[in-house]
PDB file of C-alpha atoms in Angstrom:
ATOM      1  CA  UNK A   1      91.042  34.845 296.323  1.00  0.00           C
ATOM      2  CA  UNK A   2      87.753  36.281 294.941  1.00  0.00           C
ATOM      3  CA  UNK A   3      85.531  34.028 297.344  1.00  0.00           C
ATOM      4  CA  UNK A   4      87.973  34.915 300.348  1.00  0.00           C
ATOM      5  CA  UNK A   5      87.236  38.343 299.648  1.00  0.00           C
ATOM      6  CA  UNK A   6      83.390  37.705 299.347  1.00  0.00           C
ATOM      7  CA  UNK A   7      83.482  35.839 302.821  1.00  0.00           C
ATOM      8  CA  UNK A   8      85.540  38.749 304.355  1.00  0.00           C
ATOM      9  CA  UNK A   9      82.998  41.141 303.537  1.00  0.00           C
ATOM     10  CA  UNK A  10      80.037  38.950 304.565  1.00  0.00           C
ATOM     11  CA  UNK A  11      81.846  38.271 307.914  1.00  0.00           C
ATOM     12  CA  UNK A  12      82.965  41.795 308.853  1.00  0.00           C
ATOM     13  CA  UNK A  13      80.633  43.941 307.229  1.00  0.00           C
ATOM     14  CA  UNK A  14      83.761  45.891 305.518  1.00  0.00           C
ATOM     15  CA  UNK A  15      82.655  47.965 302.571  1.00  0.00           C
ATOM     16  CA  UNK A  16      85.872  47.385 300.541  1.00  0.00           C
ATOM     17  CA  UNK A  17      88.319  44.512 300.398  1.00  0.00           C
ATOM     18  CA  UNK A  18      90.874  43.651 297.638  1.00  0.00           C
ATOM     19  CA  UNK A  19      93.873  41.436 296.965  1.00  0.00           C
ATOM     20  CA  UNK A  20      96.572  40.213 294.778  1.00  0.00           C
ATOM     21  CA  UNK A  21      99.483  37.788 294.321  1.00  0.00           C
ATOM     22  CA  UNK A  22     103.127  38.606 294.264  1.00  0.00           C
ATOM     23  CA  UNK A  23     104.495  38.094 290.768  1.00  0.00           C
ATOM     24  CA  UNK A  24     107.597  36.426 289.808  1.00  0.00           C
ATOM     25  CA  UNK A  25     109.235  39.899 289.789  1.00  0.00           C
ATOM     26  CA  UNK A  26     110.811  39.509 293.273  1.00  0.00           C
ATOM     27  CA  UNK A  27     108.717  41.390 295.831  1.00  0.00           C
ATOM     28  CA  UNK A  28     106.239  42.993 293.260  1.00  0.00           C
ATOM     29  CA  UNK A  29     102.575  42.627 294.425  1.00  0.00           C
ATOM     30  CA  UNK A  30      99.634  43.289 291.692  1.00  0.00           C
ATOM     31  CA  UNK A  31      96.159  44.219 292.863  1.00  0.00           C
ATOM     32  CA  UNK A  32      93.910  41.916 290.717  1.00  0.00           C
ATOM     33  CA  UNK A  33      90.750  41.165 292.685  1.00  0.00           C
ATOM     34  CA  UNK A  34      88.671  43.916 294.179  1.00  0.00           C
ATOM     35  CA  UNK A  35      85.104  43.619 296.025  1.00  0.00           C
ATOM     36  CA  UNK A  36      83.144  46.812 296.995  1.00  0.00           C
ATOM     37  CA  UNK A  37      85.349  49.103 294.938  1.00  0.00           C
ATOM     38  CA  UNK A  38      83.735  52.487 293.464  1.00  0.00           C
ATOM     39  CA  UNK A  39      86.579  53.205 291.211  1.00  0.00           C
ATOM     40  CA  UNK A  40      89.363  51.386 289.224  1.00  0.00           C
ATOM     41  CA  UNK A  41      92.200  53.269 290.805  1.00  0.00           C
ATOM     42  CA  UNK A  42      93.484  50.188 292.591  1.00  0.00           C
ATOM     43  CA  UNK A  43      92.836  47.361 289.717  1.00  0.00           C
ATOM     44  CA  UNK A  44      96.210  46.342 288.364  1.00  0.00           C
ATOM     45  CA  UNK A  45      98.244  48.416 290.683  1.00  0.00           C
ATOM     46  CA  UNK A  46     101.702  47.334 291.229  1.00  0.00           C
ATOM     47  CA  UNK A  47     102.891  47.434 294.823  1.00  0.00           C
ATOM     48  CA  UNK A  48     106.714  46.913 295.566  1.00  0.00           C
ATOM     49  CA  UNK A  49     108.027  45.325 298.692  1.00  0.00           C
ATOM     50  CA  UNK A  50     108.523  47.875 301.590  1.00  0.00           C
ATOM     51  CA  UNK A  51     106.364  50.608 299.796  1.00  0.00           C
ATOM     52  CA  UNK A  52     102.768  51.374 301.143  1.00  0.00           C
ATOM     53  CA  UNK A  53     100.856  49.174 303.529  1.00  0.00           C
ATOM     54  CA  UNK A  54     100.797  46.210 301.173  1.00  0.00           C
ATOM     55  CA  UNK A  55     104.428  46.374 300.575  1.00  0.00           C
ATOM     56  CA  UNK A  56     105.246  46.649 304.254  1.00  0.00           C
ATOM     57  CA  UNK A  57     103.190  43.463 304.814  1.00  0.00           C
ATOM     58  CA  UNK A  58     105.109  41.548 301.960  1.00  0.00           C
ATOM     59  CA  UNK A  59     108.612  42.672 303.484  1.00  0.00           C
ATOM     60  CA  UNK A  60     107.497  41.856 307.187  1.00  0.00           C
ATOM     61  CA  UNK A  61     105.343  38.853 306.282  1.00  0.00           C
ATOM     62  CA  UNK A  62     102.898  39.865 308.894  1.00  0.00           C
ATOM     63  CA  UNK A  63      99.744  41.689 309.115  1.00  0.00           C
ATOM     64  CA  UNK A  64      99.870  45.465 309.043  1.00  0.00           C
ATOM     65  CA  UNK A  65      97.176  48.172 309.530  1.00  0.00           C
ATOM     66  CA  UNK A  66      96.754  52.046 309.859  1.00  0.00           C
ATOM     67  CA  UNK A  67      93.531  54.035 311.074  1.00  0.00           C
ATOM     68  CA  UNK A  68      94.060  56.751 308.727  1.00  0.00           C
ATOM     69  CA  UNK A  69      96.067  55.815 305.545  1.00  0.00           C
ATOM     70  CA  UNK A  70      96.877  59.382 303.918  1.00  0.00           C
ATOM     71  CA  UNK A  71      98.319  60.668 307.468  1.00  0.00           C
ATOM     72  CA  UNK A  72     100.044  57.458 308.843  1.00  0.00           C
ATOM     73  CA  UNK A  73     103.615  57.759 309.566  1.00  0.00           C
ATOM     74  CA  UNK A  74     104.127  54.119 309.785  1.00  0.00           C
ATOM     75  CA  UNK A  75     104.145  53.421 305.912  1.00  0.00           C
ATOM     76  CA  UNK A  76     105.401  55.229 302.920  1.00  0.00           C
ATOM     77  CA  UNK A  77     103.303  56.977 300.509  1.00  0.00           C
ATOM     78  CA  UNK A  78     103.807  56.065 296.988  1.00  0.00           C
ATOM     79  CA  UNK A  79     100.332  55.008 296.448  1.00  0.00           C
ATOM     80  CA  UNK A  80      98.516  57.908 297.919  1.00  0.00           C
ATOM     81  CA  UNK A  81      96.703  58.994 294.794  1.00  0.00           C
ATOM     82  CA  UNK A  82      95.193  55.636 294.131  1.00  0.00           C
ATOM     83  CA  UNK A  83      94.092  55.081 297.773  1.00  0.00           C
ATOM     84  CA  UNK A  84      92.517  58.801 297.888  1.00  0.00           C
ATOM     85  CA  UNK A  85      90.761  58.227 294.725  1.00  0.00           C
ATOM     86  CA  UNK A  86      88.815  55.055 296.106  1.00  0.00           C
ATOM     87  CA  UNK A  87      88.072  57.077 299.347  1.00  0.00           C
ATOM     88  CA  UNK A  88      89.979  54.552 301.567  1.00  0.00           C
ATOM     89  CA  UNK A  89      91.080  55.895 305.464  1.00  0.00           C
ATOM     90  CA  UNK A  90      91.203  52.837 307.513  1.00  0.00           C
ATOM     91  CA  UNK A  91      93.018  49.679 306.039  1.00  0.00           C
ATOM     92  CA  UNK A  92      94.123  46.294 307.014  1.00  0.00           C
ATOM     93  CA  UNK A  93      96.848  44.180 304.978  1.00  0.00           C
ATOM     94  CA  UNK A  94      97.277  40.539 305.718  1.00  0.00           C
ATOM     95  CA  UNK A  95      99.961  38.140 303.958  1.00  0.00           C
ATOM     96  CA  UNK A  96      99.186  34.958 302.291  1.00  0.00           C
ATOM     97  CA  UNK A  97     102.245  32.810 303.174  1.00  0.00           C
ATOM     98  CA  UNK A  98     102.776  29.433 301.835  1.00  0.00           C
ATOM     99  CA  UNK A  99     106.063  27.322 302.750  1.00  0.00           C
ATOM    100  CA  UNK A 100     107.274  30.560 304.445  1.00  0.00           C
ATOM    101  CA  UNK A 101     107.374  32.832 301.274  1.00  0.00           C
ATOM    102  CA  UNK A 102     104.656  35.653 300.860  1.00  0.00           C
ATOM    103  CA  UNK A 103     102.569  34.878 298.070  1.00  0.00           C
ATOM    104  CA  UNK A 104     100.057  37.493 298.087  1.00  0.00           C
ATOM    105  CA  UNK A 105      98.115  39.998 300.478  1.00  0.00           C
ATOM    106  CA  UNK A 106      94.396  40.493 301.252  1.00  0.00           C
ATOM    107  CA  UNK A 107      93.294  43.822 302.327  1.00  0.00           C
ATOM    108  CA  UNK A 108      90.030  45.054 304.095  1.00  0.00           C
ATOM    109  CA  UNK A 109      89.337  48.723 304.178  1.00  0.00           C
ATOM    110  CA  UNK A 110      86.825  51.338 305.576  1.00  0.00           C
ATOM    111  CA  UNK A 111      86.161  54.873 304.220  1.00  0.00           C
ATOM    112  CA  UNK A 112      86.148  56.380 307.640  1.00  0.00           C
ATOM    113  CA  UNK A 113      89.151  56.801 310.001  1.00  0.00           C
ATOM    114  CA  UNK A 114      88.188  54.541 312.708  1.00  0.00           C
ATOM    115  CA  UNK A 115      90.113  51.415 314.328  1.00  0.00           C
ATOM    116  CA  UNK A 116      89.671  47.986 312.833  1.00  0.00           C
ATOM    117  CA  UNK A 117      88.704  45.785 315.721  1.00  0.00           C
ATOM    118  CA  UNK A 118      90.037  42.349 316.572  1.00  0.00           C
ATOM    119  CA  UNK A 119      87.039  40.622 314.920  1.00  0.00           C
ATOM    120  CA  UNK A 120      87.817  42.194 311.633  1.00  0.00           C
ATOM    121  CA  UNK A 121      91.587  41.194 311.927  1.00  0.00           C
ATOM    122  CA  UNK A 122      90.716  37.604 312.803  1.00  0.00           C
ATOM    123  CA  UNK A 123      88.293  37.442 309.924  1.00  0.00           C
ATOM    124  CA  UNK A 124      90.991  38.704 307.458  1.00  0.00           C
ATOM    125  CA  UNK A 125      93.434  35.967 309.013  1.00  0.00           C
ATOM    126  CA  UNK A 126      90.995  33.394 308.501  1.00  0.00           C
ATOM    127  CA  UNK A 127      90.334  34.383 304.896  1.00  0.00           C
ATOM    128  CA  UNK A 128      94.083  34.547 304.293  1.00  0.00           C
ATOM    129  CA  UNK A 129      94.486  30.981 305.563  1.00  0.00           C
ATOM    130  CA  UNK A 130      91.956  29.924 302.776  1.00  0.00           C
ATOM    131  CA  UNK A 131      93.962  31.370 300.050  1.00  0.00           C
ATOM    132  CA  UNK A 132      96.990  29.957 301.373  1.00  0.00           C
ATOM    133  CA  UNK A 133      95.464  26.261 301.531  1.00  0.00           C
ATOM    134  CA  UNK A 134      94.062  26.965 297.970  1.00  0.00           C
ATOM    135  CA  UNK A 135      97.611  27.895 296.621  1.00  0.00           C
ATOM    136  CA  UNK A 136      98.970  24.615 298.331  1.00  0.00           C
ATOM    137  CA  UNK A 137      96.584  22.436 296.727  1.00  0.00           C
ATOM    138  CA  UNK A 138      96.973  24.433 293.317  1.00  0.00           C
ATOM    139  CA  UNK A 139     100.850  24.064 293.383  1.00  0.00           C
ATOM    140  CA  UNK A 140     100.523  20.258 294.443  1.00  0.00           C
ATOM    141  CA  UNK A 141      98.322  19.548 291.486  1.00  0.00           C
ATOM    142  CA  UNK A 142     100.527  21.579 288.890  1.00  0.00           C
ATOM    143  CA  UNK A 143     103.620  19.648 290.540  1.00  0.00           C
ATOM    144  CA  UNK A 144     102.005  16.446 289.747  1.00  0.00           C
ATOM    145  CA  UNK A 145     100.874  17.330 286.449  1.00  0.00           C
ATOM    146  CA  UNK A 146     104.115  18.381 285.362  1.00  0.00           C
ATOM    147  CA  UNK A 147     105.725  15.299 286.729  1.00  0.00           C
ATOM    148  CA  UNK A 148     103.241  12.521 285.509  1.00  0.00           C
ATOM    149  CA  UNK A 149     104.461  11.149 282.366  1.00  0.00           C
ATOM    150  CA  UNK A 150     103.483   7.282 281.341  1.00  0.00           C
ATOM    151  CA  UNK A 151     106.765   5.527 280.984  1.00  0.00           C
ATOM    152  CA  UNK A 152     107.199   3.962 277.422  1.00  0.00           C
ATOM    153  CA  UNK A 153     109.234   0.770 278.309  1.00  0.00           C
ATOM    154  CA  UNK A 154     106.355  -0.726 280.519  1.00  0.00           C
ATOM    155  CA  UNK A 155     108.716  -1.039 283.479  1.00  0.00           C
ATOM    156  CA  UNK A 156     106.661  -2.309 286.518  1.00  0.00           C
ATOM    157  CA  UNK A 157     108.617   0.203 288.947  1.00  0.00           C
ATOM    158  CA  UNK A 158     107.788   3.122 286.547  1.00  0.00           C
ATOM    159  CA  UNK A 159     104.064   2.231 286.315  1.00  0.00           C
ATOM    160  CA  UNK A 160     103.735   2.128 290.172  1.00  0.00           C
ATOM    161  CA  UNK A 161     104.914   5.589 290.277  1.00  0.00           C
ATOM    162  CA  UNK A 162     102.379   6.469 287.629  1.00  0.00           C
ATOM    163  CA  UNK A 163      99.682   4.761 289.567  1.00  0.00           C
ATOM    164  CA  UNK A 164     100.967   6.743 292.732  1.00  0.00           C
ATOM    165  CA  UNK A 165     100.567   9.825 290.942  1.00  0.00           C
ATOM    166  CA  UNK A 166      97.257   9.035 289.550  1.00  0.00           C
ATOM    167  CA  UNK A 167      95.748   8.368 292.973  1.00  0.00           C
ATOM    168  CA  UNK A 168      97.161  11.506 294.300  1.00  0.00           C
ATOM    169  CA  UNK A 169      95.593  13.403 291.392  1.00  0.00           C
ATOM    170  CA  UNK A 170      92.260  12.056 291.796  1.00  0.00           C
ATOM    171  CA  UNK A 171      92.344  12.650 295.575  1.00  0.00           C
ATOM    172  CA  UNK A 172      93.277  16.400 294.700  1.00  0.00           C
ATOM    173  CA  UNK A 173      90.837  17.010 292.077  1.00  0.00           C
ATOM    174  CA  UNK A 174      87.670  17.521 294.408  1.00  0.00           C
ATOM    175  CA  UNK A 175      89.588  20.060 296.374  1.00  0.00           C
ATOM    176  CA  UNK A 176      90.416  22.390 293.321  1.00  0.00           C
ATOM    177  CA  UNK A 177      87.948  25.352 293.207  1.00  0.00           C
ATOM    178  CA  UNK A 178      89.235  26.422 289.575  1.00  0.00           C
ATOM    179  CA  UNK A 179      87.072  24.407 287.217  1.00  0.00           C
ATOM    180  CA  UNK A 180      89.641  24.809 284.372  1.00  0.00           C
ATOM    181  CA  UNK A 181      92.545  23.081 286.654  1.00  0.00           C
ATOM    182  CA  UNK A 182      90.111  20.596 287.838  1.00  0.00           C
ATOM    183  CA  UNK A 183      89.197  19.714 284.176  1.00  0.00           C
ATOM    184  CA  UNK A 184      92.942  19.312 283.220  1.00  0.00           C
ATOM    185  CA  UNK A 185      93.779  17.080 286.291  1.00  0.00           C
ATOM    186  CA  UNK A 186      90.977  14.723 285.309  1.00  0.00           C
ATOM    187  CA  UNK A 187      91.731  14.691 281.631  1.00  0.00           C
ATOM    188  CA  UNK A 188      95.485  13.818 282.669  1.00  0.00           C
ATOM    189  CA  UNK A 189      93.942  10.909 284.878  1.00  0.00           C
ATOM    190  CA  UNK A 190      91.779   9.753 281.974  1.00  0.00           C
ATOM    191  CA  UNK A 191      94.961   9.503 279.765  1.00  0.00           C
ATOM    192  CA  UNK A 192      96.954   7.645 282.578  1.00  0.00           C
ATOM    193  CA  UNK A 193      94.211   5.154 282.865  1.00  0.00           C
ATOM    194  CA  UNK A 194      93.535   4.641 279.157  1.00  0.00           C
ATOM    195  CA  UNK A 195      97.420   4.001 278.712  1.00  0.00           C
ATOM    196  CA  UNK A 196      97.364   0.367 280.347  1.00  0.00           C
ATOM    197  CA  UNK A 197      93.536  -0.396 279.100  1.00  0.00           C
ATOM    198  CA  UNK A 198      93.835  -4.066 277.880  1.00  0.00           C
ATOM    199  CA  UNK A 199      90.448  -4.158 276.320  1.00  0.00           C
ATOM    200  CA  UNK A 200      89.513  -6.990 278.331  1.00  0.00           C
ATOM    201  CA  UNK A 201      86.345  -7.443 280.485  1.00  0.00           C
ATOM    202  CA  UNK A 202      84.710  -4.917 282.468  1.00  0.00           C
ATOM    203  CA  UNK A 203      84.656  -2.345 279.720  1.00  0.00           C
ATOM    204  CA  UNK A 204      81.001  -1.966 280.135  1.00  0.00           C
ATOM    205  CA  UNK A 205      81.027  -0.939 283.677  1.00  0.00           C
ATOM    206  CA  UNK A 206      80.315   2.555 284.330  1.00  0.00           C
ATOM    207  CA  UNK A 207      81.589   3.877 287.908  1.00  0.00           C
ATOM    208  CA  UNK A 208      80.940   7.212 289.415  1.00  0.00           C
ATOM    209  CA  UNK A 209      83.949   9.734 289.846  1.00  0.00           C
ATOM    210  CA  UNK A 210      84.170   8.842 293.580  1.00  0.00           C
ATOM    211  CA  UNK A 211      84.015   5.234 292.879  1.00  0.00           C
ATOM    212  CA  UNK A 212      86.994   5.740 290.529  1.00  0.00           C
ATOM    213  CA  UNK A 213      88.633   7.910 293.312  1.00  0.00           C
ATOM    214  CA  UNK A 214      88.409   5.183 295.838  1.00  0.00           C
ATOM    215  CA  UNK A 215      89.485   2.617 293.714  1.00  0.00           C
ATOM    216  CA  UNK A 216      92.464   4.715 292.671  1.00  0.00           C
ATOM    217  CA  UNK A 217      93.457   4.871 296.393  1.00  0.00           C
ATOM    218  CA  UNK A 218      92.863   1.013 297.017  1.00  0.00           C
ATOM    219  CA  UNK A 219      95.199   0.629 294.001  1.00  0.00           C
ATOM    220  CA  UNK A 220      97.996   2.091 295.748  1.00  0.00           C
ATOM    221  CA  UNK A 221      97.550  -0.301 298.808  1.00  0.00           C
ATOM    222  CA  UNK A 222      95.750   2.190 301.055  1.00  0.00           C
ATOM    223  CA  UNK A 223      93.299   0.974 303.663  1.00  0.00           C
ATOM    224  CA  UNK A 224      89.588   2.324 303.832  1.00  0.00           C
ATOM    225  CA  UNK A 225      90.747   4.516 306.686  1.00  0.00           C
ATOM    226  CA  UNK A 226      93.797   6.040 304.696  1.00  0.00           C
ATOM    227  CA  UNK A 227      91.398   6.381 301.334  1.00  0.00           C
ATOM    228  CA  UNK A 228      88.921   8.367 303.656  1.00  0.00           C
ATOM    229  CA  UNK A 229      91.517  10.888 304.955  1.00  0.00           C
ATOM    230  CA  UNK A 230      92.866  11.608 301.399  1.00  0.00           C
ATOM    231  CA  UNK A 231      89.365  12.045 299.950  1.00  0.00           C
ATOM    232  CA  UNK A 232      87.987  13.835 302.701  1.00  0.00           C
ATOM    233  CA  UNK A 233      85.350  10.975 303.518  1.00  0.00           C
ATOM    234  CA  UNK A 234      84.214   9.188 306.177  1.00  0.00           C
ATOM    235  CA  UNK A 235      85.762   5.419 306.203  1.00  0.00           C
ATOM    236  CA  UNK A 236      82.089   3.881 306.005  1.00  0.00           C
ATOM    237  CA  UNK A 237      81.493   6.156 302.847  1.00  0.00           C
ATOM    238  CA  UNK A 238      84.721   4.751 301.433  1.00  0.00           C
ATOM    239  CA  UNK A 239      83.636   1.153 302.145  1.00  0.00           C
ATOM    240  CA  UNK A 240      80.088   2.070 300.568  1.00  0.00           C
ATOM    241  CA  UNK A 241      81.764   3.196 297.370  1.00  0.00           C
ATOM    242  CA  UNK A 242      84.255   0.241 297.072  1.00  0.00           C
ATOM    243  CA  UNK A 243      81.249  -2.328 297.519  1.00  0.00           C
ATOM    244  CA  UNK A 244      79.387  -0.226 294.941  1.00  0.00           C
ATOM    245  CA  UNK A 245      82.309  -0.519 292.545  1.00  0.00           C
ATOM    246  CA  UNK A 246      83.030  -4.181 293.198  1.00  0.00           C
ATOM    247  CA  UNK A 247      79.545  -5.135 292.355  1.00  0.00           C
ATOM    248  CA  UNK A 248      79.392  -3.159 289.035  1.00  0.00           C
ATOM    249  CA  UNK A 249      82.730  -4.703 288.250  1.00  0.00           C
ATOM    250  CA  UNK A 250      81.778  -8.313 289.084  1.00  0.00           C
ATOM    251  CA  UNK A 251      84.630  -8.518 291.736  1.00  0.00           C
ATOM    252  CA  UNK A 252      84.414 -10.189 294.941  1.00  0.00           C
ATOM    253  CA  UNK A 253      87.715  -8.886 296.347  1.00  0.00           C
ATOM    254  CA  UNK A 254      89.676  -5.571 296.412  1.00  0.00           C
ATOM    255  CA  UNK A 255      92.243  -6.968 294.312  1.00  0.00           C
ATOM    256  CA  UNK A 256      89.875  -8.277 291.623  1.00  0.00           C
ATOM    257  CA  UNK A 257      88.135  -4.659 291.525  1.00  0.00           C
ATOM    258  CA  UNK A 258      91.356  -3.016 290.792  1.00  0.00           C
ATOM    259  CA  UNK A 259      92.334  -5.558 288.117  1.00  0.00           C
ATOM    260  CA  UNK A 260      89.055  -5.103 286.567  1.00  0.00           C
ATOM    261  CA  UNK A 261      89.161  -1.357 286.752  1.00  0.00           C
ATOM    262  CA  UNK A 262      92.597  -1.391 284.954  1.00  0.00           C
ATOM    263  CA  UNK A 263      91.163  -3.885 282.452  1.00  0.00           C
ATOM    264  CA  UNK A 264      88.343  -1.361 281.530  1.00  0.00           C
ATOM    265  CA  UNK A 265      90.628   1.595 281.444  1.00  0.00           C
ATOM    266  CA  UNK A 266      89.495   3.262 284.461  1.00  0.00           C
ATOM    267  CA  UNK A 267      92.723   3.069 286.197  1.00  0.00           C
ATOM    268  CA  UNK A 268      96.265   3.004 285.133  1.00  0.00           C
TER     269      UNK A 268
END
């Protein structure tokens, strides 16, 4: 959200932008990120569904705005004191919607009572879409982390599921902006890969993270085109990474490269 707010202010010139996620308590939004604020009056503010501009946005799941917050008859006024302390007049609220559920709200505000134009509304919607995509990736990553368990009985079918999860995690990792979550993903990938290491040849091979990403996709049966789509690369780039990995592993085919990478503990 912090990055989205910074981009929103840069693209619109808005003096103030802030945001919050909807908490587990149904319908309650808590303001947690602020950019350009002069006071702490909005920091940590809990906004309930239907109340104020943000609460209205949560309830309706659509953008809402007012030209003069304190005098507007379109919203309720439970948060007038906090808004006035920050000097807010015109304000826009845009919902962050993931799988048809409002997960947060992004706000942009002026300290003067004048209309917010279409360009500002469009930029706020674009910023909200960025947050939505980030939340989708984070949710998917956490779901994979929670579901990924190395099978203890060595059943081939179970290991194929682990390998599919490993490939998905490797593809997700570069898209994660949160460094802590990204490192957690890569640690899990390392544990999964090490679980099947046989200690055979190839242990001295050192592959780059992207070479391992490509091999992880190839190991699931993905073509170069499919691997490119998953990893956000060009097919030619995938082919180059694959050739490099094969050379380092002393492999002459894609299958040999996958087998050698598994023996080296680079893939599960």
